[in-house]
Amino acid sequence: MAAGIRSWWARRSLRLRLTAAAAAVIAAGLAGAAVLLVVWLHASLISGLDQTAFQGAQVVAADQDGGRTTADVPTTDHGGVAVQVIAGNGKVRASSANLRGRPRAFTFPASRAATPRAHTVDDIPVGTGGTWRAVGIPAGTARDPVTVYVAVPTESVDHGLAQLTVGLATGVPAVVAALTGVAWLLTGRALRPVDGMRAQTAEITASDLSRRLDVPPADDALGRLATTLNDLLARLDTSARRQRRFVADAAHELRNPLSTLHTRLSVAAQHPGLGDGQSLAAGLLPQTERLTRLVDDLLRLARLDARPRLRARPVDLDEIVFTEVREARRRTRLVIDQHAVGAARVAGDGDALARVVRNLLDNALRHARTRIDVSLHTLGDTAQLTVADDGPGIPEADRERVFGRFTRLDGARARDTGGSGLGLAIVRDTVTAHHGSTRIEDNRPGARLVVLLPATGQSP
């Protein structure tokens, strides 16, 4: 039950985190949009007030230029506009009714630009004061210059923006709450298939990798994820089956020589007078050699399965072939012809490539009747190594199977030849690790094992 509670809380916690993240993004977006809206409206409305003040100033300036000068400047905004006409000596020559008898209220200089810059003025003695937007332009004649100031209050703009700000401050949280609820529902619906995949994955164990996840019908990211996970499970299943088969085959191969050793040693221990040590050693030595070869092959395959980094350096493959042929001649009376071996240089691990040549020669020695022919030459950017024997050959149907691990054909099942069924598997895996390929051809009679490796240039 505790595990179920933890699983439920984990799902709920993920849902909460995703919903909180969505809510934070929504809130930040709406708040940013609201701030931008208020700023834009404020700038737009203030620009309208500035234009109104400028137009009013132009009207008053036209009256001053026409000589229609009176102490009162008529306005049409019922006291909402403040006007003063200042003479060159700084005295108030005319003003609107709401500034009648008041001292000079504007001190900034007049602007002669086509679109004069407006100024923010505080505490004009009209009504409750507040903030005004004022412009000043020159007027009058050269002999009697004056400056016309017109100011428009910003109270209406400030009040409207204040109401808008209050509305946004009230509405944005409500919208965020509503969208958060929608995000909660959508997140739950979106996570439901993910939770199903999680539950199915939790039921898959290392002992049963044959199960697969249900792929959603929609071709979306979740469906592609399920397909990818199924492909991964298929590869893991194949690898696990291969490892189990490999372990079973290795145990089977080790059982026979170990049983032989155990039996002979048991007989020698129970009946010490039946034989001498020399004959016992002569009988056990082949079995120990076979065990040594088998363990070496198993370790090499284990390293290849772990995909180690092979030492990639220029290697004279012809030198390796000559060395391995000399060693093989010491172990057989068969003819081993190496006259067709030419210079070839490849990039790879010298020890691993020596093992490839050795395994090919060992395989040929077990099946050849009278001779083995070894050839090596370079074709373009590929080095081709061929080991041919005049034995019974390999049927075409079995030419891929012989590269499998612990594979013996019917004619080669006798274990007294020392073969473990791993030699050609090591050849295939090592050559593949060097980005090469292997194949088997007819030799008429016998078989030709061909290894292709990327060449790096001729050896000196």
PDB file of N, CA and C in Angstrom, residues 75-117:
ATOM      1  N   THR A  75     -11.706  80.069 -24.517  1.00  0.00           N
ATOM      2  CA  THR A  75     -11.491  78.616 -24.644  1.00  0.00           C
ATOM      3  C   THR A  75     -12.833  77.948 -24.761  1.00  0.00           C
ATOM      4  N   THR A  76     -12.830  76.724 -25.213  1.00  0.00           N
ATOM      5  CA  THR A  76     -14.086  75.992 -25.413  1.00  0.00           C
ATOM      6  C   THR A  76     -14.153  74.746 -24.541  1.00  0.00           C
ATOM      7  N   ASP A  77     -13.240  74.626 -23.531  1.00  0.00           N
ATOM      8  CA  ASP A  77     -13.194  73.411 -22.733  1.00  0.00           C
ATOM      9  C   ASP A  77     -13.696  73.632 -21.320  1.00  0.00           C
ATOM     10  N   HIS A  78     -14.448  74.732 -21.109  1.00  0.00           N
ATOM     11  CA  HIS A  78     -15.064  74.982 -19.812  1.00  0.00           C
ATOM     12  C   HIS A  78     -14.044  74.904 -18.681  1.00  0.00           C
ATOM     13  N   GLY A  79     -12.955  75.582 -18.834  1.00  0.00           N
ATOM     14  CA  GLY A  79     -11.940  75.613 -17.780  1.00  0.00           C
ATOM     15  C   GLY A  79     -10.998  74.452 -17.807  1.00  0.00           C
ATOM     16  N   GLY A  80     -11.110  73.556 -18.798  1.00  0.00           N
ATOM     17  CA  GLY A  80     -10.240  72.394 -18.842  1.00  0.00           C
ATOM     18  C   GLY A  80      -8.932  72.673 -19.507  1.00  0.00           C
ATOM     19  N   VAL A  81      -8.742  73.883 -20.073  1.00  0.00           N
ATOM     20  CA  VAL A  81      -7.494  74.241 -20.742  1.00  0.00           C
ATOM     21  C   VAL A  81      -6.993  75.536 -20.114  1.00  0.00           C
ATOM     22  N   ALA A  82      -5.677  75.576 -19.836  1.00  0.00           N
ATOM     23  CA  ALA A  82      -5.071  76.784 -19.259  1.00  0.00           C
ATOM     24  C   ALA A  82      -4.208  77.433 -20.313  1.00  0.00           C
ATOM     25  N   VAL A  83      -4.422  78.784 -20.497  1.00  0.00           N
ATOM     26  CA  VAL A  83      -3.691  79.516 -21.539  1.00  0.00           C
ATOM     27  C   VAL A  83      -3.105  80.775 -20.921  1.00  0.00           C
ATOM     28  N   GLN A  84      -1.851  81.031 -21.298  1.00  0.00           N
ATOM     29  CA  GLN A  84      -1.221  82.301 -20.932  1.00  0.00           C
ATOM     30  C   GLN A  84      -0.400  82.789 -22.116  1.00  0.00           C
ATOM     31  N   VAL A  85      -0.488  84.105 -22.340  1.00  0.00           N
ATOM     32  CA  VAL A  85       0.331  84.758 -23.353  1.00  0.00           C
ATOM     33  C   VAL A  85       1.313  85.649 -22.610  1.00  0.00           C
ATOM     34  N   ILE A  86       2.601  85.359 -22.768  1.00  0.00           N
ATOM     35  CA  ILE A  86       3.642  86.067 -22.015  1.00  0.00           C
ATOM     36  C   ILE A  86       4.357  87.003 -22.976  1.00  0.00           C
ATOM     37  N   ALA A  87       4.464  88.291 -22.561  1.00  0.00           N
ATOM     38  CA  ALA A  87       5.152  89.298 -23.374  1.00  0.00           C
ATOM     39  C   ALA A  87       6.655  89.094 -23.261  1.00  0.00           C
ATOM     40  N   GLY A  88       7.366  89.834 -24.072  1.00  0.00           N
ATOM     41  CA  GLY A  88       8.817  89.692 -24.091  1.00  0.00           C
ATOM     42  C   GLY A  88       9.456  90.069 -22.776  1.00  0.00           C
ATOM     43  N   ASN A  89       8.826  90.941 -21.990  1.00  0.00           N
ATOM     44  CA  ASN A  89       9.390  91.338 -20.697  1.00  0.00           C
ATOM     45  C   ASN A  89       9.037  90.375 -19.581  1.00  0.00           C
ATOM     46  N   GLY A  90       8.330  89.261 -19.903  1.00  0.00           N
ATOM     47  CA  GLY A  90       8.006  88.241 -18.917  1.00  0.00           C
ATOM     48  C   GLY A  90       6.702  88.462 -18.195  1.00  0.00           C
ATOM     49  N   LYS A  91       5.951  89.490 -18.557  1.00  0.00           N
ATOM     50  CA  LYS A  91       4.677  89.744 -17.894  1.00  0.00           C
ATOM     51  C   LYS A  91       3.562  89.039 -18.638  1.00  0.00           C
ATOM     52  N   VAL A  92       2.505  88.730 -17.900  1.00  0.00           N
ATOM     53  CA  VAL A  92       1.342  88.062 -18.493  1.00  0.00           C
ATOM     54  C   VAL A  92       0.532  89.103 -19.230  1.00  0.00           C
ATOM     55  N   ARG A  93       0.397  88.903 -20.568  1.00  0.00           N
ATOM     56  CA  ARG A  93      -0.378  89.843 -21.363  1.00  0.00           C
ATOM     57  C   ARG A  93      -1.819  89.379 -21.498  1.00  0.00           C
ATOM     58  N   ALA A  94      -2.049  88.116 -21.557  1.00  0.00           N
ATOM     59  CA  ALA A  94      -3.411  87.604 -21.680  1.00  0.00           C
ATOM     60  C   ALA A  94      -3.420  86.198 -21.109  1.00  0.00           C
ATOM     61  N   SER A  95      -4.623  85.731 -20.701  1.00  0.00           N
ATOM     62  CA  SER A  95      -4.750  84.409 -20.125  1.00  0.00           C
ATOM     63  C   SER A  95      -6.171  83.925 -20.275  1.00  0.00           C
ATOM     64  N   SER A  96      -6.362  82.650 -20.075  1.00  0.00           N
ATOM     65  CA  SER A  96      -7.721  82.101 -20.080  1.00  0.00           C
ATOM     66  C   SER A  96      -8.403  82.499 -18.786  1.00  0.00           C
ATOM     67  N   ALA A  97      -9.708  82.319 -18.757  1.00  0.00           N
ATOM     68  CA  ALA A  97     -10.480  82.783 -17.597  1.00  0.00           C
ATOM     69  C   ALA A  97     -10.034  82.098 -16.316  1.00  0.00           C
ATOM     70  N   ASN A  98      -9.607  80.842 -16.409  1.00  0.00           N
ATOM     71  CA  ASN A  98      -9.233  80.136 -15.180  1.00  0.00           C
ATOM     72  C   ASN A  98      -7.878  80.560 -14.633  1.00  0.00           C
ATOM     73  N   LEU A  99      -7.124  81.367 -15.420  1.00  0.00           N
ATOM     74  CA  LEU A  99      -5.852  81.898 -14.932  1.00  0.00           C
ATOM     75  C   LEU A  99      -5.871  83.416 -14.836  1.00  0.00           C
ATOM     76  N   ARG A 100      -7.045  84.029 -14.887  1.00  0.00           N
ATOM     77  CA  ARG A 100      -7.131  85.481 -14.852  1.00  0.00           C
ATOM     78  C   ARG A 100      -6.612  85.975 -13.497  1.00  0.00           C
ATOM     79  N   GLY A 101      -5.723  86.964 -13.574  1.00  0.00           N
ATOM     80  CA  GLY A 101      -5.156  87.551 -12.363  1.00  0.00           C
ATOM     81  C   GLY A 101      -4.059  86.710 -11.737  1.00  0.00           C
ATOM     82  N   ARG A 102      -3.724  85.602 -12.322  1.00  0.00           N
ATOM     83  CA  ARG A 102      -2.689  84.739 -11.753  1.00  0.00           C
ATOM     84  C   ARG A 102      -1.323  85.138 -12.311  1.00  0.00           C
ATOM     85  N   PRO A 103      -0.269  84.885 -11.548  1.00  0.00           N
ATOM     86  CA  PRO A 103       1.071  85.200 -12.059  1.00  0.00           C
ATOM     87  C   PRO A 103       1.470  84.185 -13.137  1.00  0.00           C
ATOM     88  N   ARG A 104       2.619  84.402 -13.678  1.00  0.00           N
ATOM     89  CA  ARG A 104       3.096  83.527 -14.753  1.00  0.00           C
ATOM     90  C   ARG A 104       3.222  82.086 -14.240  1.00  0.00           C
ATOM     91  N   ALA A 105       2.618  81.133 -14.968  1.00  0.00           N
ATOM     92  CA  ALA A 105       2.616  79.728 -14.540  1.00  0.00           C
ATOM     93  C   ALA A 105       3.596  78.864 -15.326  1.00  0.00           C
ATOM     94  N   PHE A 106       4.119  79.382 -16.446  1.00  0.00           N
ATOM     95  CA  PHE A 106       5.006  78.578 -17.302  1.00  0.00           C
ATOM     96  C   PHE A 106       6.335  79.291 -17.441  1.00  0.00           C
ATOM     97  N   THR A 107       7.419  78.547 -17.261  1.00  0.00           N
ATOM     98  CA  THR A 107       8.754  79.142 -17.315  1.00  0.00           C
ATOM     99  C   THR A 107       9.651  78.543 -18.386  1.00  0.00           C
ATOM    100  N   PHE A 108       9.264  77.433 -18.992  1.00  0.00           N
ATOM    101  CA  PHE A 108      10.154  76.802 -19.987  1.00  0.00           C
ATOM    102  C   PHE A 108      10.119  77.620 -21.274  1.00  0.00           C
ATOM    103  N   PRO A 109      11.185  77.637 -22.032  1.00  0.00           N
ATOM    104  CA  PRO A 109      11.247  78.468 -23.245  1.00  0.00           C
ATOM    105  C   PRO A 109      10.347  77.927 -24.347  1.00  0.00           C
ATOM    106  N   ALA A 110      10.014  78.821 -25.258  1.00  0.00           N
ATOM    107  CA  ALA A 110       9.175  78.426 -26.391  1.00  0.00           C
ATOM    108  C   ALA A 110       9.975  77.555 -27.352  1.00  0.00           C
ATOM    109  N   SER A 111       9.272  76.701 -28.059  1.00  0.00           N
ATOM    110  CA  SER A 111       9.902  75.806 -29.042  1.00  0.00           C
ATOM    111  C   SER A 111       9.553  76.296 -30.435  1.00  0.00           C
ATOM    112  N   ARG A 112      10.568  76.396 -31.300  1.00  0.00           N
ATOM    113  CA  ARG A 112      10.345  76.838 -32.667  1.00  0.00           C
ATOM    114  C   ARG A 112      10.275  75.653 -33.648  1.00  0.00           C
ATOM    115  N   ALA A 113      10.237  74.414 -33.133  1.00  0.00           N
ATOM    116  CA  ALA A 113      10.163  73.244 -34.015  1.00  0.00           C
ATOM    117  C   ALA A 113       8.772  73.134 -34.614  1.00  0.00           C
ATOM    118  N   ALA A 114       8.690  72.380 -35.724  1.00  0.00           N
ATOM    119  CA  ALA A 114       7.386  72.192 -36.370  1.00  0.00           C
ATOM    120  C   ALA A 114       6.428  71.475 -35.444  1.00  0.00           C
ATOM    121  N   THR A 115       6.950  70.537 -34.680  1.00  0.00           N
ATOM    122  CA  THR A 115       6.146  69.855 -33.666  1.00  0.00           C
ATOM    123  C   THR A 115       6.826  70.088 -32.327  1.00  0.00           C
ATOM    124  N   PRO A 116       6.395  71.082 -31.574  1.00  0.00           N
ATOM    125  CA  PRO A 116       7.084  71.437 -30.333  1.00  0.00           C
ATOM    126  C   PRO A 116       6.992  70.332 -29.291  1.00  0.00           C
ATOM    127  N   ARG A 117       8.009  70.276 -28.469  1.00  0.00           N
ATOM    128  CA  ARG A 117       8.057  69.269 -27.408  1.00  0.00           C
ATOM    129  C   ARG A 117       7.190  69.728 -26.241  1.00  0.00           C
TER     130      ARG A 117
END
